[in-house]
Amino acid sequence: MRWSMIKSLIRLNLVYSTDTATVDRIRKKQRENPNLNMSMRLIRTQLIVGTLFAAVFGIMLMFIDMKKNPEQFGIYGFFFVMVTFLQSFLVIFNVFYESRDMEGYRHIPVTTAEVILGKSVTVIMGTFFYLFPLIVIFFVMPFKAAPNIPLAVCFALTNTVLIPTGVLISAFVLINIIGATSVFQRHKKGVSAVLTGIVSMILGISFLALNPQLFIYDLLKNHTGLFEPYIKLLEFEASPTIKGAAVTLGPWLLISIFGILYTRKVILTNLYEQVSGSQSQNAGGKKHKLKVANEDTLKQEKNLKNMKQGFWKGRSLKRLLFKYNLGLLLDTTVLFQFLITPQIIMPLVMSSSIYQTSKYMNGIAIDWQYSIVAVVTGIFYAFMTSGMLHFIIISLDRENFNFIKSLPMDFSEYIMYKFRFAFVVQDIIPMAFIIGICVWLRIPYYIMLMVSLSFLFTALLICHRDFKSDYKHLDLDWQSVTQLANRGGSNIKKVLIFFLVIFLGTLFTVISYFISKEMSLELVRTISVLMLILLALISLSYHRMEVRFWKSQS
Amino acid sequence: MIEFKNVSKSYGSIKALKNLNITINNGEILGLIGHNGAGKSTAIKSLVSVIKPTEGEIRVDGLSLKENRVAIKKKIGYVSDSPDLFLRLSAMDYWDFIAGAYGLSDADKEKRVKELLKIFDLEDAVFQPIESFSHGMRQKVFLIGALLANPDIWVLDEPMTGLDPQAAFDLKELMRKHAGEGHTVIFSTHVLEVAEQICDRIAILKKGELIYLGTIQALKEMHPEQSLERIYLDMAGRKEENR
């Protein structure tokens, strides 16, 4: 094995373990300064962030009396094991599967062992951000808990080796088990997007779990089973016994040994072929060769079979468009940045304040008196969650956009279909969220209806505005979706607008609450209904105007 | 010298290559010609270790490919038929990696990259990700990668696709020069004129079988009344429709 080759492979694979926006930013600088070393820049950033993060949590732990407060250590332990596992899962997936480069190494004079080692080191580097704090937490803990220094050193070293190894190896094994399934081999793109989307979402939400002000923290605290193993580990290292070692460190040892053996005997023997997509294993683990090595031949066979079965019969254009547009969304960044973050994480963050409020809502009857607040809340919520997908959905077409324009079909119909598709996909989650919260807080149906309608009418306005904005700044040559999101104004301006929306939204909600309290029930009801009618009129008129605009573009 | 000895490749029940026997000498340019699915890329991919033949043996300079993969790969520069690999890397990242894999020193790499960049006119795009390039530009990136270490054997799968006339002309010149220096060039093409211009010999494949191996001159002499296109279509195409 050549170390220079492995270093070269690490440099290469760092691009896959880093987010596209960061890589694009460094490349821009590289164009101005060709001597800039991108890989060194990436490694340095990962090291700095990992060290900073480790230092912060290390210092925090120094001030915690763990013997008196084992729960806090338990939560920290669980949290960092979980996030390191999820992060390594993502990085392994990106470096081994999403990079789609395994096929490219075959003709190059580089051995399989070199490729796998190079990629594995890149994976470890990509997890520094969480791995460093994980190591620090389990390294510091024995010095706070163990009865004497020699034992503390011994436990610290054992923890440092065993726990990170167990976490990384189990992520590697899990991802390769998933990668070997026939479902994954058949629906690679869809499964990849869903998997990475879910993992990114959990990673995003998990940080909320460290904040005692949020309901996730309360939920976690009620599930002691999750962090009990780490409390037991703390107790064992405070007063060591053989039985304690078997119960606490034993499982980590078993996971590590099993993972290493499984990796050597099962995964590595087949990894190259599996990742390249030329061989697969079925869910039961029995090896069988798939006929996918010659994809062209297979596609021909499949098309022939489909044609014989009358595959195209009855397939409407709308159905094909739906499938096509759905395919555009099956990209991790699109899913996470434009759907999951605004649609799920944002409402979850907001739900914590609703949760706090709900504690004080016992005994308060929500009725028509709160209908203006309901309308304002719907408007505010639409501003928080709508429009992002519409801002990119046309540009996502890339060169297909011009090609579709050349087809003998009505352009305005195509574009309006895109609009409706994005509207449904984007607003289905916030709508479900509104209904869920209303049911949970036992809010009357008419208030729920008012929030929903004001949300929908406002969302319609915002989506039309952003949709047109995408067309105005159309970019069919983009390299990363982040590039699309950054069009039409500086990032600072966008962040300021976002905070202004939050500020104004909160302000108007509070004002509407106090004004409503001072008014008679009849007046509140009349004003809220009038507000809703006015909103509907504005929204639907704007919708008609936009439809006319798109027709004029045909 | 490259020897294909009874090389076959099957995908399930489909035989993509059937008992291929060819010997390619040093200093020779061999053109692989055939319709889509004739087995050209399968033969090429078997030689460059992208796929493993189901049967038979490939030997390069007397060494068995099966037993000396890395050593033989070092002798070969390969351009794939679909230039869509390593898309997230910049062109320079890719060449850096290739230079490392072939053991090129930094000075040699820099010198060679400069030479090839001039030929393929790609100076302005070296730090841009490959995915942002047009088909032709991607083809140039991978051509530069293949020629970077100046390996003895060039294996180029449809290398002219997407290239502008100047780059195609320059590549043909490079291929001639490389063979003239006693090295080997194997390439596949659909363009008979290109094969006629530069190939010492051609191999025509049809449904995985070698149906002709020899010079174009000899082929023409066998059918003196017919154009090269007609001869080729009669041999490799749908006979009843071409007549």
mmCIF file with all atom_site columns, N, CA and C in Angstrom, chain B residues 81-120:
data_model
loop_
_atom_site.group_PDB
_atom_site.id
_atom_site.type_symbol
_atom_site.label_atom_id
_atom_site.label_alt_id
_atom_site.label_comp_id
_atom_site.label_asym_id
_atom_site.label_entity_id
_atom_site.label_seq_id
_atom_site.pdbx_PDB_ins_code
_atom_site.Cartn_x
_atom_site.Cartn_y
_atom_site.Cartn_z
_atom_site.occupancy
_atom_site.B_iso_or_equiv
_atom_site.pdbx_formal_charge
_atom_site.auth_seq_id
_atom_site.auth_comp_id
_atom_site.auth_asym_id
_atom_site.auth_atom_id
_atom_site.pdbx_PDB_model_num
ATOM 1   N N  . ASP B 1 81  ? -16.323 5.754  -22.463 1.00 0.00 ? 81  ASP B N  1
ATOM 2   C CA . ASP B 1 81  ? -17.274 6.228  -23.481 1.00 0.00 ? 81  ASP B CA 1
ATOM 3   C C  . ASP B 1 81  ? -18.247 7.259  -22.904 1.00 0.00 ? 81  ASP B C  1
ATOM 4   N N  . SER B 1 82  ? -18.421 7.256  -21.583 1.00 0.00 ? 82  SER B N  1
ATOM 5   C CA . SER B 1 82  ? -19.286 8.278  -20.986 1.00 0.00 ? 82  SER B CA 1
ATOM 6   C C  . SER B 1 82  ? -18.473 9.094  -19.988 1.00 0.00 ? 82  SER B C  1
ATOM 7   N N  . PRO B 1 83  ? -18.116 10.319 -20.357 1.00 0.00 ? 83  PRO B N  1
ATOM 8   C CA . PRO B 1 83  ? -17.238 11.102 -19.477 1.00 0.00 ? 83  PRO B CA 1
ATOM 9   C C  . PRO B 1 83  ? -17.994 11.712 -18.304 1.00 0.00 ? 83  PRO B C  1
ATOM 10  N N  . ASP B 1 84  ? -18.585 10.872 -17.474 1.00 0.00 ? 84  ASP B N  1
ATOM 11  C CA . ASP B 1 84  ? -19.348 11.415 -16.341 1.00 0.00 ? 84  ASP B CA 1
ATOM 12  C C  . ASP B 1 84  ? -18.882 10.835 -15.013 1.00 0.00 ? 84  ASP B C  1
ATOM 13  N N  . LEU B 1 85  ? -17.566 10.710 -14.897 1.00 0.00 ? 85  LEU B N  1
ATOM 14  C CA . LEU B 1 85  ? -16.992 10.220 -13.636 1.00 0.00 ? 85  LEU B CA 1
ATOM 15  C C  . LEU B 1 85  ? -16.412 11.397 -12.855 1.00 0.00 ? 85  LEU B C  1
ATOM 16  N N  . PHE B 1 86  ? -16.303 11.227 -11.555 1.00 0.00 ? 86  PHE B N  1
ATOM 17  C CA . PHE B 1 86  ? -15.670 12.227 -10.671 1.00 0.00 ? 86  PHE B CA 1
ATOM 18  C C  . PHE B 1 86  ? -16.223 13.630 -10.923 1.00 0.00 ? 86  PHE B C  1
ATOM 19  N N  . LEU B 1 87  ? -17.526 13.722 -11.101 1.00 0.00 ? 87  LEU B N  1
ATOM 20  C CA . LEU B 1 87  ? -18.120 14.980 -11.535 1.00 0.00 ? 87  LEU B CA 1
ATOM 21  C C  . LEU B 1 87  ? -17.952 16.116 -10.528 1.00 0.00 ? 87  LEU B C  1
ATOM 22  N N  . ARG B 1 88  ? -17.900 15.783 -9.241  1.00 0.00 ? 88  ARG B N  1
ATOM 23  C CA . ARG B 1 88  ? -17.810 16.863 -8.242  1.00 0.00 ? 88  ARG B CA 1
ATOM 24  C C  . ARG B 1 88  ? -16.390 17.409 -8.083  1.00 0.00 ? 88  ARG B C  1
ATOM 25  N N  . LEU B 1 89  ? -15.438 16.714 -8.685  1.00 0.00 ? 89  LEU B N  1
ATOM 26  C CA . LEU B 1 89  ? -14.060 17.210 -8.585  1.00 0.00 ? 89  LEU B CA 1
ATOM 27  C C  . LEU B 1 89  ? -13.832 18.293 -9.622  1.00 0.00 ? 89  LEU B C  1
ATOM 28  N N  . SER B 1 90  ? -12.835 19.138 -9.369  1.00 0.00 ? 90  SER B N  1
ATOM 29  C CA . SER B 1 90  ? -12.442 20.081 -10.415 1.00 0.00 ? 90  SER B CA 1
ATOM 30  C C  . SER B 1 90  ? -11.500 19.322 -11.347 1.00 0.00 ? 90  SER B C  1
ATOM 31  N N  . ALA B 1 91  ? -11.302 19.879 -12.542 1.00 0.00 ? 91  ALA B N  1
ATOM 32  C CA . ALA B 1 91  ? -10.420 19.214 -13.508 1.00 0.00 ? 91  ALA B CA 1
ATOM 33  C C  . ALA B 1 91  ? -9.030  19.020 -12.895 1.00 0.00 ? 91  ALA B C  1
ATOM 34  N N  . MET B 1 92  ? -8.555  20.050 -12.199 1.00 0.00 ? 92  MET B N  1
ATOM 35  C CA . MET B 1 92  ? -7.210  19.969 -11.620 1.00 0.00 ? 92  MET B CA 1
ATOM 36  C C  . MET B 1 92  ? -7.127  18.904 -10.528 1.00 0.00 ? 92  MET B C  1
ATOM 37  N N  . ASP B 1 93  ? -8.195  18.818 -9.694  1.00 0.00 ? 93  ASP B N  1
ATOM 38  C CA . ASP B 1 93  ? -8.228  17.764 -8.653  1.00 0.00 ? 93  ASP B CA 1
ATOM 39  C C  . ASP B 1 93  ? -8.068  16.397 -9.301  1.00 0.00 ? 93  ASP B C  1
ATOM 40  N N  . TYR B 1 94  ? -8.793  16.210 -10.400 1.00 0.00 ? 94  TYR B N  1
ATOM 41  C CA . TYR B 1 94  ? -8.782  14.911 -11.088 1.00 0.00 ? 94  TYR B CA 1
ATOM 42  C C  . TYR B 1 94  ? -7.385  14.606 -11.637 1.00 0.00 ? 94  TYR B C  1
ATOM 43  N N  . TRP B 1 95  ? -6.766  15.591 -12.266 1.00 0.00 ? 95  TRP B N  1
ATOM 44  C CA . TRP B 1 95  ? -5.426  15.351 -12.834 1.00 0.00 ? 95  TRP B CA 1
ATOM 45  C C  . TRP B 1 95  ? -4.405  15.121 -11.724 1.00 0.00 ? 95  TRP B C  1
ATOM 46  N N  . ASP B 1 96  ? -4.558  15.833 -10.611 1.00 0.00 ? 96  ASP B N  1
ATOM 47  C CA . ASP B 1 96  ? -3.650  15.621 -9.467  1.00 0.00 ? 96  ASP B CA 1
ATOM 48  C C  . ASP B 1 96  ? -3.704  14.164 -9.020  1.00 0.00 ? 96  ASP B C  1
ATOM 49  N N  . PHE B 1 97  ? -4.933  13.674 -8.924  1.00 0.00 ? 97  PHE B N  1
ATOM 50  C CA . PHE B 1 97  ? -5.138  12.298 -8.467  1.00 0.00 ? 97  PHE B CA 1
ATOM 51  C C  . PHE B 1 97  ? -4.536  11.298 -9.458  1.00 0.00 ? 97  PHE B C  1
ATOM 52  N N  . ILE B 1 98  ? -4.795  11.527 -10.747 1.00 0.00 ? 98  ILE B N  1
ATOM 53  C CA . ILE B 1 98  ? -4.286  10.614 -11.772 1.00 0.00 ? 98  ILE B CA 1
ATOM 54  C C  . ILE B 1 98  ? -2.749  10.632 -11.761 1.00 0.00 ? 98  ILE B C  1
ATOM 55  N N  . ALA B 1 99  ? -2.189  11.832 -11.623 1.00 0.00 ? 99  ALA B N  1
ATOM 56  C CA . ALA B 1 99  ? -0.724  11.939 -11.590 1.00 0.00 ? 99  ALA B CA 1
ATOM 57  C C  . ALA B 1 99  ? -0.167  11.129 -10.413 1.00 0.00 ? 99  ALA B C  1
ATOM 58  N N  . GLY B 1 100 ? -0.870  11.215 -9.266  1.00 0.00 ? 100 GLY B N  1
ATOM 59  C CA . GLY B 1 100 ? -0.438  10.457 -8.091  1.00 0.00 ? 100 GLY B CA 1
ATOM 60  C C  . GLY B 1 100 ? -0.524  8.959  -8.346  1.00 0.00 ? 100 GLY B C  1
ATOM 61  N N  . ALA B 1 101 ? -1.619  8.535  -8.971  1.00 0.00 ? 101 ALA B N  1
ATOM 62  C CA . ALA B 1 101 ? -1.826  7.103  -9.204  1.00 0.00 ? 101 ALA B CA 1
ATOM 63  C C  . ALA B 1 101 ? -0.767  6.534  -10.149 1.00 0.00 ? 101 ALA B C  1
ATOM 64  N N  . TYR B 1 102 ? -0.336  7.345  -11.121 1.00 0.00 ? 102 TYR B N  1
ATOM 65  C CA . TYR B 1 102 ? 0.670   6.864  -12.077 1.00 0.00 ? 102 TYR B CA 1
ATOM 66  C C  . TYR B 1 102 ? 2.091   7.180  -11.617 1.00 0.00 ? 102 TYR B C  1
ATOM 67  N N  . GLY B 1 103 ? 2.212   7.774  -10.419 1.00 0.00 ? 103 GLY B N  1
ATOM 68  C CA . GLY B 1 103 ? 3.525   8.045  -9.835  1.00 0.00 ? 103 GLY B CA 1
ATOM 69  C C  . GLY B 1 103 ? 4.288   9.151  -10.539 1.00 0.00 ? 103 GLY B C  1
ATOM 70  N N  . LEU B 1 104 ? 3.571   10.149 -11.049 1.00 0.00 ? 104 LEU B N  1
ATOM 71  C CA . LEU B 1 104 ? 4.219   11.262 -11.745 1.00 0.00 ? 104 LEU B CA 1
ATOM 72  C C  . LEU B 1 104 ? 4.721   12.288 -10.727 1.00 0.00 ? 104 LEU B C  1
ATOM 73  N N  . SER B 1 105 ? 5.902   12.817 -10.933 1.00 0.00 ? 105 SER B N  1
ATOM 74  C CA . SER B 1 105 ? 6.401   13.849 -10.012 1.00 0.00 ? 105 SER B CA 1
ATOM 75  C C  . SER B 1 105 ? 5.648   15.151 -10.266 1.00 0.00 ? 105 SER B C  1
ATOM 76  N N  . ASP B 1 106 ? 5.691   16.052 -9.276  1.00 0.00 ? 106 ASP B N  1
ATOM 77  C CA . ASP B 1 106 ? 4.967   17.326 -9.420  1.00 0.00 ? 106 ASP B CA 1
ATOM 78  C C  . ASP B 1 106 ? 5.447   18.105 -10.640 1.00 0.00 ? 106 ASP B C  1
ATOM 79  N N  . ALA B 1 107 ? 6.768   18.097 -10.828 1.00 0.00 ? 107 ALA B N  1
ATOM 80  C CA . ALA B 1 107 ? 7.333   18.864 -11.952 1.00 0.00 ? 107 ALA B CA 1
ATOM 81  C C  . ALA B 1 107 ? 6.861   18.279 -13.286 1.00 0.00 ? 107 ALA B C  1
ATOM 82  N N  . ASP B 1 108 ? 6.910   16.938 -13.386 1.00 0.00 ? 108 ASP B N  1
ATOM 83  C CA . ASP B 1 108 ? 6.474   16.293 -14.638 1.00 0.00 ? 108 ASP B CA 1
ATOM 84  C C  . ASP B 1 108 ? 5.000   16.545 -14.890 1.00 0.00 ? 108 ASP B C  1
ATOM 85  N N  . LYS B 1 109 ? 4.222   16.453 -13.775 1.00 0.00 ? 109 LYS B N  1
ATOM 86  C CA . LYS B 1 109 ? 2.774   16.663 -13.914 1.00 0.00 ? 109 LYS B CA 1
ATOM 87  C C  . LYS B 1 109 ? 2.501   18.066 -14.444 1.00 0.00 ? 109 LYS B C  1
ATOM 88  N N  . GLU B 1 110 ? 3.149   19.038 -13.816 1.00 0.00 ? 110 GLU B N  1
ATOM 89  C CA . GLU B 1 110 ? 2.916   20.437 -14.207 1.00 0.00 ? 110 GLU B CA 1
ATOM 90  C C  . GLU B 1 110 ? 3.261   20.654 -15.678 1.00 0.00 ? 110 GLU B C  1
ATOM 91  N N  . LYS B 1 111 ? 4.411   20.105 -16.090 1.00 0.00 ? 111 LYS B N  1
ATOM 92  C CA . LYS B 1 111 ? 4.885   20.282 -17.475 1.00 0.00 ? 111 LYS B CA 1
ATOM 93  C C  . LYS B 1 111 ? 3.885   19.656 -18.450 1.00 0.00 ? 111 LYS B C  1
ATOM 94  N N  . ARG B 1 112 ? 3.480   18.436 -18.119 1.00 0.00 ? 112 ARG B N  1
ATOM 95  C CA . ARG B 1 112 ? 2.589   17.690 -19.028 1.00 0.00 ? 112 ARG B CA 1
ATOM 96  C C  . ARG B 1 112 ? 1.194   18.328 -19.070 1.00 0.00 ? 112 ARG B C  1
ATOM 97  N N  . VAL B 1 113 ? 0.708   18.751 -17.901 1.00 0.00 ? 113 VAL B N  1
ATOM 98  C CA . VAL B 1 113 ? -0.618  19.391 -17.878 1.00 0.00 ? 113 VAL B CA 1
ATOM 99  C C  . VAL B 1 113 ? -0.600  20.639 -18.753 1.00 0.00 ? 113 VAL B C  1
ATOM 100 N N  . LYS B 1 114 ? 0.455   21.422 -18.630 1.00 0.00 ? 114 LYS B N  1
ATOM 101 C CA . LYS B 1 114 ? 0.560   22.642 -19.437 1.00 0.00 ? 114 LYS B CA 1
ATOM 102 C C  . LYS B 1 114 ? 0.538   22.318 -20.930 1.00 0.00 ? 114 LYS B C  1
ATOM 103 N N  . GLU B 1 115 ? 1.304   21.297 -21.313 1.00 0.00 ? 115 GLU B N  1
ATOM 104 C CA . GLU B 1 115 ? 1.348   20.895 -22.736 1.00 0.00 ? 115 GLU B CA 1
ATOM 105 C C  . GLU B 1 115 ? -0.040  20.501 -23.235 1.00 0.00 ? 115 GLU B C  1
ATOM 106 N N  . LEU B 1 116 ? -0.676  19.649 -22.442 1.00 0.00 ? 116 LEU B N  1
ATOM 107 C CA . LEU B 1 116 ? -1.979  19.120 -22.884 1.00 0.00 ? 116 LEU B CA 1
ATOM 108 C C  . LEU B 1 116 ? -3.076  20.188 -22.838 1.00 0.00 ? 116 LEU B C  1
ATOM 109 N N  . LEU B 1 117 ? -2.972  21.082 -21.845 1.00 0.00 ? 117 LEU B N  1
ATOM 110 C CA . LEU B 1 117 ? -3.973  22.161 -21.761 1.00 0.00 ? 117 LEU B CA 1
ATOM 111 C C  . LEU B 1 117 ? -3.926  23.034 -23.003 1.00 0.00 ? 117 LEU B C  1
ATOM 112 N N  . LYS B 1 118 ? -2.705  23.251 -23.484 1.00 0.00 ? 118 LYS B N  1
ATOM 113 C CA . LYS B 1 118 ? -2.532  24.076 -24.678 1.00 0.00 ? 118 LYS B CA 1
ATOM 114 C C  . LYS B 1 118 ? -3.192  23.364 -25.875 1.00 0.00 ? 118 LYS B C  1
ATOM 115 N N  . ILE B 1 119 ? -2.959  22.070 -25.968 1.00 0.00 ? 119 ILE B N  1
ATOM 116 C CA . ILE B 1 119 ? -3.513  21.322 -27.106 1.00 0.00 ? 119 ILE B CA 1
ATOM 117 C C  . ILE B 1 119 ? -5.041  21.315 -27.053 1.00 0.00 ? 119 ILE B C  1
ATOM 118 N N  . PHE B 1 120 ? -5.574  21.055 -25.851 1.00 0.00 ? 120 PHE B N  1
ATOM 119 C CA . PHE B 1 120 ? -7.033  20.890 -25.755 1.00 0.00 ? 120 PHE B CA 1
ATOM 120 C C  . PHE B 1 120 ? -7.760  22.178 -25.352 1.00 0.00 ? 120 PHE B C  1
#
